[in-house]
Amino acid sequence: MTAYRVHQVRARLAELGQQIARAEQDGKNLCQAFRQRFPRSPFYLVRYPNRTMTLYRWRRSSHRHWRGRDIPAGLNHPVNLASEGGALLLQLLPESARPHYLRFERQRLDLNLTLSLRHYERQRLQDWLANVSAIGAMRKQGKERGYG
């Protein structure tokens, strides 16, 4: 069994914080690079503000040119490029652009994996620290009351 030390866990949390910050910056750069390269795309990269482990996703453009007449403005549906629907959207693009979109997709997938693993590890370590702290407080109370 591995015995963890509080100072080691805190150091790892600091390291994870730096890794997450770098990955978040990479995500901003990825979204910005995509928008600059393909400003009138039928879908685009965004960072979702929720707490899911898939932070960067594709959203369908609500521009009339791409949404058609049957979809109201403002509806930016999520897109999964690896799905049948995503493949159909890729077919709307010029053939020369598809490899570029797929490279962005691969970078998005890698980024999401990196971030989800770091966030999950950070969450588990924070839970561990909270529980260790609670156990320490219980022990201290027990000693003060004479049964520890």
Short mmCIF file of N, CA and C in Angstrom, two decimals:
data_model
loop_
_atom_site.label_atom_id
_atom_site.label_comp_id
_atom_site.label_asym_id
_atom_site.label_seq_id
_atom_site.Cartn_x
_atom_site.Cartn_y
_atom_site.Cartn_z
N MET A 1 0.85 -1.18 0.00
CA MET A 1 0.00 0.00 0.00
C MET A 1 0.89 1.24 0.00
N THR A 2 0.49 2.22 -0.75
CA THR A 2 1.24 3.47 -0.85
C THR A 2 0.76 4.44 0.22
N ALA A 3 1.69 5.02 0.93
CA ALA A 3 1.36 6.05 1.91
C ALA A 3 1.67 7.41 1.27
N TYR A 4 0.67 8.24 1.18
CA TYR A 4 0.84 9.56 0.59
C TYR A 4 1.15 10.58 1.67
N ARG A 5 1.90 11.56 1.32
CA ARG A 5 2.25 12.64 2.23
C ARG A 5 1.52 13.91 1.79
N VAL A 6 1.04 14.65 2.76
CA VAL A 6 0.28 15.86 2.47
C VAL A 6 1.10 16.83 1.64
N HIS A 7 2.36 17.03 1.98
CA HIS A 7 3.18 17.99 1.23
C HIS A 7 3.39 17.54 -0.22
N GLN A 8 3.46 16.23 -0.44
CA GLN A 8 3.60 15.72 -1.81
C GLN A 8 2.32 15.96 -2.62
N VAL A 9 1.19 15.75 -1.97
CA VAL A 9 -0.09 15.96 -2.65
C VAL A 9 -0.28 17.44 -2.96
N ARG A 10 0.09 18.29 -2.04
CA ARG A 10 -0.04 19.74 -2.30
C ARG A 10 0.89 20.17 -3.43
N ALA A 11 2.08 19.61 -3.47
CA ALA A 11 3.01 19.93 -4.57
C ALA A 11 2.44 19.46 -5.90
N ARG A 12 1.84 18.27 -5.90
CA ARG A 12 1.23 17.76 -7.13
C ARG A 12 0.05 18.62 -7.56
N LEU A 13 -0.72 19.10 -6.59
CA LEU A 13 -1.83 20.00 -6.92
C LEU A 13 -1.34 21.29 -7.57
N ALA A 14 -0.25 21.82 -7.06
CA ALA A 14 0.32 23.03 -7.66
C ALA A 14 0.79 22.75 -9.09
N GLU A 15 1.42 21.61 -9.28
CA GLU A 15 1.88 21.21 -10.62
C GLU A 15 0.70 21.04 -11.57
N LEU A 16 -0.36 20.39 -11.08
CA LEU A 16 -1.55 20.21 -11.90
C LEU A 16 -2.18 21.55 -12.27
N GLY A 17 -2.19 22.47 -11.32
CA GLY A 17 -2.73 23.80 -11.60
C GLY A 17 -2.00 24.47 -12.75
N GLN A 18 -0.68 24.35 -12.77
CA GLN A 18 0.12 24.92 -13.85
C GLN A 18 -0.16 24.21 -15.17
N GLN A 19 -0.27 22.88 -15.13
CA GLN A 19 -0.55 22.12 -16.35
C GLN A 19 -1.92 22.46 -16.91
N ILE A 20 -2.89 22.61 -16.03
CA ILE A 20 -4.24 22.97 -16.47
C ILE A 20 -4.25 24.36 -17.08
N ALA A 21 -3.55 25.30 -16.46
CA ALA A 21 -3.49 26.67 -16.99
C ALA A 21 -2.85 26.67 -18.38
N ARG A 22 -1.77 25.89 -18.56
CA ARG A 22 -1.14 25.83 -19.89
C ARG A 22 -2.08 25.21 -20.92
N ALA A 23 -2.78 24.16 -20.53
CA ALA A 23 -3.71 23.49 -21.45
C ALA A 23 -4.88 24.42 -21.79
N GLU A 24 -5.36 25.17 -20.81
CA GLU A 24 -6.44 26.13 -21.07
C GLU A 24 -5.98 27.20 -22.07
N GLN A 25 -4.75 27.64 -21.92
CA GLN A 25 -4.21 28.61 -22.88
C GLN A 25 -4.09 27.98 -24.26
N ASP A 26 -3.67 26.72 -24.31
CA ASP A 26 -3.61 26.01 -25.59
C ASP A 26 -5.00 25.93 -26.21
N GLY A 27 -6.02 25.72 -25.38
CA GLY A 27 -7.39 25.67 -25.88
C GLY A 27 -7.85 27.00 -26.45
N LYS A 28 -7.53 28.09 -25.74
CA LYS A 28 -7.88 29.42 -26.25
C LYS A 28 -7.18 29.67 -27.58
N ASN A 29 -5.91 29.29 -27.64
CA ASN A 29 -5.15 29.48 -28.87
C ASN A 29 -5.73 28.64 -30.01
N LEU A 30 -6.15 27.42 -29.70
CA LEU A 30 -6.73 26.54 -30.72
C LEU A 30 -8.02 27.14 -31.27
N CYS A 31 -8.89 27.60 -30.38
CA CYS A 31 -10.16 28.21 -30.83
C CYS A 31 -9.89 29.46 -31.67
N GLN A 32 -8.96 30.27 -31.21
CA GLN A 32 -8.63 31.50 -31.93
C GLN A 32 -8.02 31.18 -33.30
N ALA A 33 -7.11 30.21 -33.35
CA ALA A 33 -6.48 29.84 -34.62
C ALA A 33 -7.53 29.32 -35.60
N PHE A 34 -8.49 28.54 -35.09
CA PHE A 34 -9.53 28.03 -35.97
C PHE A 34 -10.38 29.16 -36.52
N ARG A 35 -10.80 30.08 -35.66
CA ARG A 35 -11.64 31.19 -36.09
C ARG A 35 -10.92 32.08 -37.11
N GLN A 36 -9.61 32.26 -36.91
CA GLN A 36 -8.85 33.07 -37.87
C GLN A 36 -8.73 32.37 -39.21
N ARG A 37 -8.53 31.07 -39.16
CA ARG A 37 -8.34 30.33 -40.41
C ARG A 37 -9.65 30.11 -41.15
N PHE A 38 -10.73 29.85 -40.39
CA PHE A 38 -12.03 29.55 -40.99
C PHE A 38 -13.12 30.43 -40.36
N PRO A 39 -13.13 31.71 -40.69
CA PRO A 39 -14.10 32.63 -40.05
C PRO A 39 -15.55 32.38 -40.43
N ARG A 40 -15.80 31.77 -41.58
CA ARG A 40 -17.19 31.52 -42.02
C ARG A 40 -17.47 30.03 -42.10
N SER A 41 -17.05 29.31 -41.12
CA SER A 41 -17.19 27.86 -41.10
C SER A 41 -18.61 27.44 -40.71
N PRO A 42 -19.06 26.25 -41.15
CA PRO A 42 -20.39 25.77 -40.74
C PRO A 42 -20.41 25.33 -39.28
N PHE A 43 -19.26 25.18 -38.66
CA PHE A 43 -19.15 24.88 -37.23
C PHE A 43 -17.82 25.43 -36.73
N TYR A 44 -17.74 25.61 -35.44
CA TYR A 44 -16.56 26.26 -34.87
C TYR A 44 -16.27 25.67 -33.49
N LEU A 45 -15.06 25.92 -33.01
CA LEU A 45 -14.63 25.43 -31.70
C LEU A 45 -14.99 26.42 -30.61
N VAL A 46 -15.46 25.90 -29.49
CA VAL A 46 -15.75 26.73 -28.32
C VAL A 46 -15.34 25.98 -27.05
N ARG A 47 -15.18 26.74 -25.98
CA ARG A 47 -14.97 26.15 -24.66
C ARG A 47 -16.29 26.24 -23.93
N TYR A 48 -16.77 25.11 -23.45
CA TYR A 48 -18.01 25.08 -22.70
C TYR A 48 -17.72 25.53 -21.27
N PRO A 49 -18.57 26.38 -20.71
CA PRO A 49 -18.31 26.91 -19.36
C PRO A 49 -18.74 25.96 -18.23
N ASN A 50 -19.25 24.79 -18.56
CA ASN A 50 -19.74 23.91 -17.50
C ASN A 50 -18.62 23.05 -16.91
N ARG A 51 -18.96 22.18 -16.00
CA ARG A 51 -17.96 21.39 -15.31
C ARG A 51 -17.81 19.98 -15.88
N THR A 52 -18.15 19.79 -17.13
CA THR A 52 -17.96 18.48 -17.73
C THR A 52 -16.48 18.28 -17.99
N MET A 53 -16.11 17.07 -18.30
CA MET A 53 -14.72 16.77 -18.59
C MET A 53 -14.39 16.95 -20.07
N THR A 54 -15.37 17.39 -20.86
CA THR A 54 -15.13 17.68 -22.27
C THR A 54 -15.34 19.17 -22.47
N LEU A 55 -14.29 19.92 -22.25
CA LEU A 55 -14.42 21.37 -22.24
C LEU A 55 -14.51 21.98 -23.62
N TYR A 56 -13.73 21.48 -24.57
CA TYR A 56 -13.70 22.07 -25.92
C TYR A 56 -14.53 21.21 -26.86
N ARG A 57 -15.47 21.88 -27.54
CA ARG A 57 -16.40 21.17 -28.42
C ARG A 57 -16.64 22.00 -29.67
N TRP A 58 -17.27 21.34 -30.64
CA TRP A 58 -17.69 22.01 -31.86
C TRP A 58 -19.13 22.47 -31.68
N ARG A 59 -19.43 23.63 -32.22
CA ARG A 59 -20.81 24.13 -32.26
C ARG A 59 -21.13 24.46 -33.71
N ARG A 60 -22.35 24.19 -34.08
CA ARG A 60 -22.80 24.50 -35.43
C ARG A 60 -23.08 25.99 -35.54
N SER A 61 -22.68 26.57 -36.64
CA SER A 61 -22.89 28.00 -36.87
C SER A 61 -24.38 28.28 -37.03
N SER A 62 -24.80 29.43 -36.53
CA SER A 62 -26.20 29.83 -36.72
C SER A 62 -26.33 30.79 -37.90
N HIS A 63 -25.24 31.00 -38.62
CA HIS A 63 -25.29 31.86 -39.80
C HIS A 63 -26.26 31.26 -40.82
N ARG A 64 -27.10 32.09 -41.40
CA ARG A 64 -28.15 31.63 -42.32
C ARG A 64 -27.59 30.75 -43.44
N HIS A 65 -26.42 31.07 -43.91
CA HIS A 65 -25.81 30.30 -45.00
C HIS A 65 -25.66 28.82 -44.62
N TRP A 66 -25.37 28.54 -43.35
CA TRP A 66 -25.12 27.16 -42.92
C TRP A 66 -26.33 26.53 -42.23
N ARG A 67 -27.15 27.32 -41.57
CA ARG A 67 -28.22 26.70 -40.80
C ARG A 67 -29.43 26.35 -41.64
N GLY A 68 -29.59 27.01 -42.78
CA GLY A 68 -30.76 26.76 -43.60
C GLY A 68 -31.94 27.56 -43.10
N ARG A 69 -33.04 27.44 -43.77
CA ARG A 69 -34.22 28.21 -43.39
C ARG A 69 -35.04 27.54 -42.30
N ASP A 70 -34.83 26.25 -42.09
CA ASP A 70 -35.65 25.53 -41.12
C ASP A 70 -35.13 25.62 -39.69
N ILE A 71 -33.95 26.19 -39.49
CA ILE A 71 -33.38 26.31 -38.15
C ILE A 71 -33.33 27.78 -37.77
N PRO A 72 -33.96 28.17 -36.65
CA PRO A 72 -33.95 29.59 -36.27
C PRO A 72 -32.56 30.08 -35.87
N ALA A 73 -32.33 31.36 -36.03
CA ALA A 73 -31.06 31.98 -35.64
C ALA A 73 -30.86 31.81 -34.15
N GLY A 74 -29.61 31.70 -33.74
CA GLY A 74 -29.29 31.59 -32.33
C GLY A 74 -29.18 30.17 -31.82
N LEU A 75 -29.60 29.21 -32.61
CA LEU A 75 -29.46 27.81 -32.19
C LEU A 75 -28.12 27.28 -32.69
N ASN A 76 -27.21 27.14 -31.79
CA ASN A 76 -25.87 26.67 -32.14
C ASN A 76 -25.71 25.25 -31.59
N HIS A 77 -26.22 24.31 -32.29
CA HIS A 77 -26.22 22.93 -31.83
C HIS A 77 -24.80 22.37 -31.74
N PRO A 78 -24.58 21.50 -30.75
CA PRO A 78 -23.27 20.84 -30.68
C PRO A 78 -23.07 19.89 -31.85
N VAL A 79 -21.83 19.69 -32.23
CA VAL A 79 -21.48 18.83 -33.35
C VAL A 79 -20.41 17.86 -32.89
N ASN A 80 -20.57 16.60 -33.26
CA ASN A 80 -19.53 15.59 -33.02
C ASN A 80 -19.01 15.18 -34.40
N LEU A 81 -17.79 15.59 -34.72
CA LEU A 81 -17.26 15.32 -36.06
C LEU A 81 -17.08 13.83 -36.32
N ALA A 82 -16.96 13.04 -35.27
CA ALA A 82 -16.78 11.60 -35.45
C ALA A 82 -18.11 10.87 -35.67
N SER A 83 -19.21 11.60 -35.64
CA SER A 83 -20.53 10.99 -35.83
C SER A 83 -20.95 11.04 -37.29
N GLU A 84 -22.06 10.41 -37.57
CA GLU A 84 -22.62 10.44 -38.92
C GLU A 84 -22.98 11.88 -39.32
N GLY A 85 -23.57 12.62 -38.39
CA GLY A 85 -23.93 14.01 -38.65
C GLY A 85 -22.70 14.87 -38.89
N GLY A 86 -21.65 14.62 -38.13
CA GLY A 86 -20.40 15.35 -38.32
C GLY A 86 -19.79 15.07 -39.68
N ALA A 87 -19.85 13.82 -40.10
CA ALA A 87 -19.33 13.44 -41.41
C ALA A 87 -20.10 14.16 -42.52
N LEU A 88 -21.40 14.30 -42.33
CA LEU A 88 -22.22 15.03 -43.32
C LEU A 88 -21.83 16.51 -43.38
N LEU A 89 -21.57 17.08 -42.20
CA LEU A 89 -21.14 18.48 -42.18
C LEU A 89 -19.78 18.65 -42.85
N LEU A 90 -18.88 17.70 -42.63
CA LEU A 90 -17.57 17.77 -43.28
C LEU A 90 -17.71 17.74 -44.80
N GLN A 91 -18.74 17.06 -45.30
CA GLN A 91 -18.96 16.99 -46.73
C GLN A 91 -19.36 18.34 -47.33
N LEU A 92 -19.86 19.25 -46.48
CA LEU A 92 -20.21 20.60 -46.95
C LEU A 92 -18.97 21.43 -47.28
N LEU A 93 -17.85 21.00 -46.74
CA LEU A 93 -16.60 21.76 -46.89
C LEU A 93 -15.90 21.42 -48.19
N PRO A 94 -15.10 22.33 -48.69
CA PRO A 94 -14.26 21.98 -49.83
C PRO A 94 -13.32 20.83 -49.43
N GLU A 95 -13.07 19.95 -50.35
CA GLU A 95 -12.24 18.78 -50.06
C GLU A 95 -10.86 19.18 -49.52
N SER A 96 -10.33 20.28 -50.01
CA SER A 96 -9.00 20.73 -49.58
C SER A 96 -8.99 21.18 -48.12
N ALA A 97 -10.16 21.58 -47.57
CA ALA A 97 -10.23 22.07 -46.19
C ALA A 97 -10.40 20.93 -45.18
N ARG A 98 -10.93 19.81 -45.60
CA ARG A 98 -11.24 18.72 -44.66
C ARG A 98 -10.05 18.24 -43.84
N PRO A 99 -8.88 18.05 -44.44
CA PRO A 99 -7.75 17.60 -43.61
C PRO A 99 -7.39 18.62 -42.50
N HIS A 100 -7.58 19.90 -42.78
CA HIS A 100 -7.30 20.93 -41.78
C HIS A 100 -8.29 20.83 -40.62
N TYR A 101 -9.55 20.62 -40.95
CA TYR A 101 -10.57 20.46 -39.91
C TYR A 101 -10.28 19.22 -39.07
N LEU A 102 -9.86 18.15 -39.72
CA LEU A 102 -9.57 16.93 -38.98
C LEU A 102 -8.34 17.09 -38.08
N ARG A 103 -7.39 17.90 -38.50
CA ARG A 103 -6.23 18.19 -37.62
C ARG A 103 -6.69 18.99 -36.39
N PHE A 104 -7.57 19.96 -36.61
CA PHE A 104 -8.11 20.70 -35.47
C PHE A 104 -8.88 19.75 -34.55
N GLU A 105 -9.62 18.83 -35.13
CA GLU A 105 -10.38 17.87 -34.33
C GLU A 105 -9.44 17.00 -33.49
N ARG A 106 -8.36 16.54 -34.09
CA ARG A 106 -7.40 15.72 -33.33
C ARG A 106 -6.79 16.53 -32.19
N GLN A 107 -6.46 17.78 -32.44
CA GLN A 107 -5.91 18.63 -31.38
C GLN A 107 -6.94 18.84 -30.27
N ARG A 108 -8.19 19.00 -30.65
CA ARG A 108 -9.27 19.17 -29.68
C ARG A 108 -9.41 17.93 -28.82
N LEU A 109 -9.39 16.77 -29.46
CA LEU A 109 -9.50 15.52 -28.70
C LEU A 109 -8.34 15.35 -27.72
N ASP A 110 -7.13 15.63 -28.18
CA ASP A 110 -5.95 15.52 -27.32
C ASP A 110 -6.04 16.50 -26.15
N LEU A 111 -6.45 17.72 -26.44
CA LEU A 111 -6.58 18.74 -25.41
C LEU A 111 -7.62 18.33 -24.37
N ASN A 112 -8.76 17.84 -24.82
CA ASN A 112 -9.80 17.41 -23.88
C ASN A 112 -9.34 16.24 -23.02
N LEU A 113 -8.60 15.32 -23.60
CA LEU A 113 -8.09 14.20 -22.81
C LEU A 113 -7.12 14.71 -21.74
N THR A 114 -6.21 15.57 -22.14
CA THR A 114 -5.25 16.15 -21.19
C THR A 114 -5.98 16.85 -20.05
N LEU A 115 -6.91 17.72 -20.40
CA LEU A 115 -7.63 18.47 -19.38
C LEU A 115 -8.49 17.58 -18.49
N SER A 116 -9.16 16.62 -19.07
CA SER A 116 -10.03 15.78 -18.25
C SER A 116 -9.21 14.95 -17.26
N LEU A 117 -8.07 14.43 -17.69
CA LEU A 117 -7.23 13.65 -16.78
C LEU A 117 -6.68 14.53 -15.66
N ARG A 118 -6.23 15.74 -16.00
CA ARG A 118 -5.69 16.65 -14.98
C ARG A 118 -6.77 17.10 -14.01
N HIS A 119 -7.95 17.43 -14.53
CA HIS A 119 -9.05 17.85 -13.66
C HIS A 119 -9.48 16.72 -12.74
N TYR A 120 -9.56 15.51 -13.27
CA TYR A 120 -9.98 14.38 -12.45
C TYR A 120 -8.96 14.11 -11.35
N GLU A 121 -7.68 14.12 -11.71
CA GLU A 121 -6.65 13.90 -10.70
C GLU A 121 -6.71 14.99 -9.63
N ARG A 122 -6.86 16.23 -10.05
CA ARG A 122 -6.94 17.33 -9.09
C ARG A 122 -8.13 17.16 -8.16
N GLN A 123 -9.26 16.77 -8.70
CA GLN A 123 -10.45 16.57 -7.88
C GLN A 123 -10.23 15.47 -6.85
N ARG A 124 -9.64 14.36 -7.28
CA ARG A 124 -9.38 13.25 -6.35
C ARG A 124 -8.40 13.66 -5.26
N LEU A 125 -7.35 14.40 -5.63
CA LEU A 125 -6.37 14.84 -4.64
C LEU A 125 -6.97 15.84 -3.66
N GLN A 126 -7.81 16.73 -4.14
CA GLN A 126 -8.47 17.67 -3.25
C GLN A 126 -9.40 16.94 -2.28
N ASP A 127 -10.11 15.93 -2.77
CA ASP A 127 -10.96 15.12 -1.89
C ASP A 127 -10.12 14.40 -0.84
N TRP A 128 -8.99 13.85 -1.25
CA TRP A 128 -8.09 13.15 -0.34
C TRP A 128 -7.62 14.10 0.76
N LEU A 129 -7.17 15.30 0.37
CA LEU A 129 -6.71 16.28 1.36
C LEU A 129 -7.82 16.65 2.34
N ALA A 130 -9.02 16.85 1.84
CA ALA A 130 -10.14 17.21 2.71
C ALA A 130 -10.42 16.08 3.71
N ASN A 131 -10.38 14.84 3.25
CA ASN A 131 -10.64 13.71 4.14
C ASN A 131 -9.51 13.52 5.16
N VAL A 132 -8.28 13.69 4.73
CA VAL A 132 -7.15 13.58 5.65
C VAL A 132 -7.25 14.68 6.71
N SER A 133 -7.63 15.86 6.30
CA SER A 133 -7.80 16.97 7.24
C SER A 133 -8.91 16.66 8.25
N ALA A 134 -10.01 16.12 7.76
CA ALA A 134 -11.12 15.77 8.65
C ALA A 134 -10.70 14.69 9.65
N ILE A 135 -9.95 13.70 9.19
CA ILE A 135 -9.48 12.64 10.09
C ILE A 135 -8.54 13.23 11.14
N GLY A 136 -7.67 14.13 10.71
CA GLY A 136 -6.76 14.80 11.66
C GLY A 136 -7.52 15.57 12.72
N ALA A 137 -8.57 16.26 12.32
CA ALA A 137 -9.38 17.02 13.27
C ALA A 137 -10.08 16.08 14.24
N MET A 138 -10.56 14.95 13.76
CA MET A 138 -11.22 13.97 14.63
C MET A 138 -10.24 13.39 15.64
N ARG A 139 -9.04 13.10 15.18
CA ARG A 139 -8.01 12.58 16.09
C ARG A 139 -7.68 13.60 17.18
N LYS A 140 -7.54 14.85 16.76
CA LYS A 140 -7.21 15.90 17.71
C LYS A 140 -8.31 16.04 18.76
N GLN A 141 -9.56 16.02 18.30
CA GLN A 141 -10.69 16.10 19.24
C GLN A 141 -10.69 14.90 20.18
N GLY A 142 -10.38 13.73 19.65
CA GLY A 142 -10.35 12.52 20.47
C GLY A 142 -9.30 12.60 21.55
N LYS A 143 -8.11 13.11 21.23
CA LYS A 143 -7.04 13.26 22.20
C LYS A 143 -7.41 14.25 23.28
N GLU A 144 -8.07 15.35 22.87
CA GLU A 144 -8.48 16.36 23.83
C GLU A 144 -9.53 15.82 24.80
N ARG A 145 -10.30 14.88 24.34
CA ARG A 145 -11.36 14.30 25.19
C ARG A 145 -10.87 13.06 25.94
N GLY A 146 -9.62 12.67 25.66
CA GLY A 146 -9.03 11.58 26.42
C GLY A 146 -9.33 10.19 25.90
N TYR A 147 -9.78 10.06 24.66
CA TYR A 147 -10.00 8.71 24.13
C TYR A 147 -9.25 8.48 22.84
N GLY A 148 -8.15 9.14 22.63
CA GLY A 148 -7.39 8.96 21.42
C GLY A 148 -6.06 8.50 21.70
#
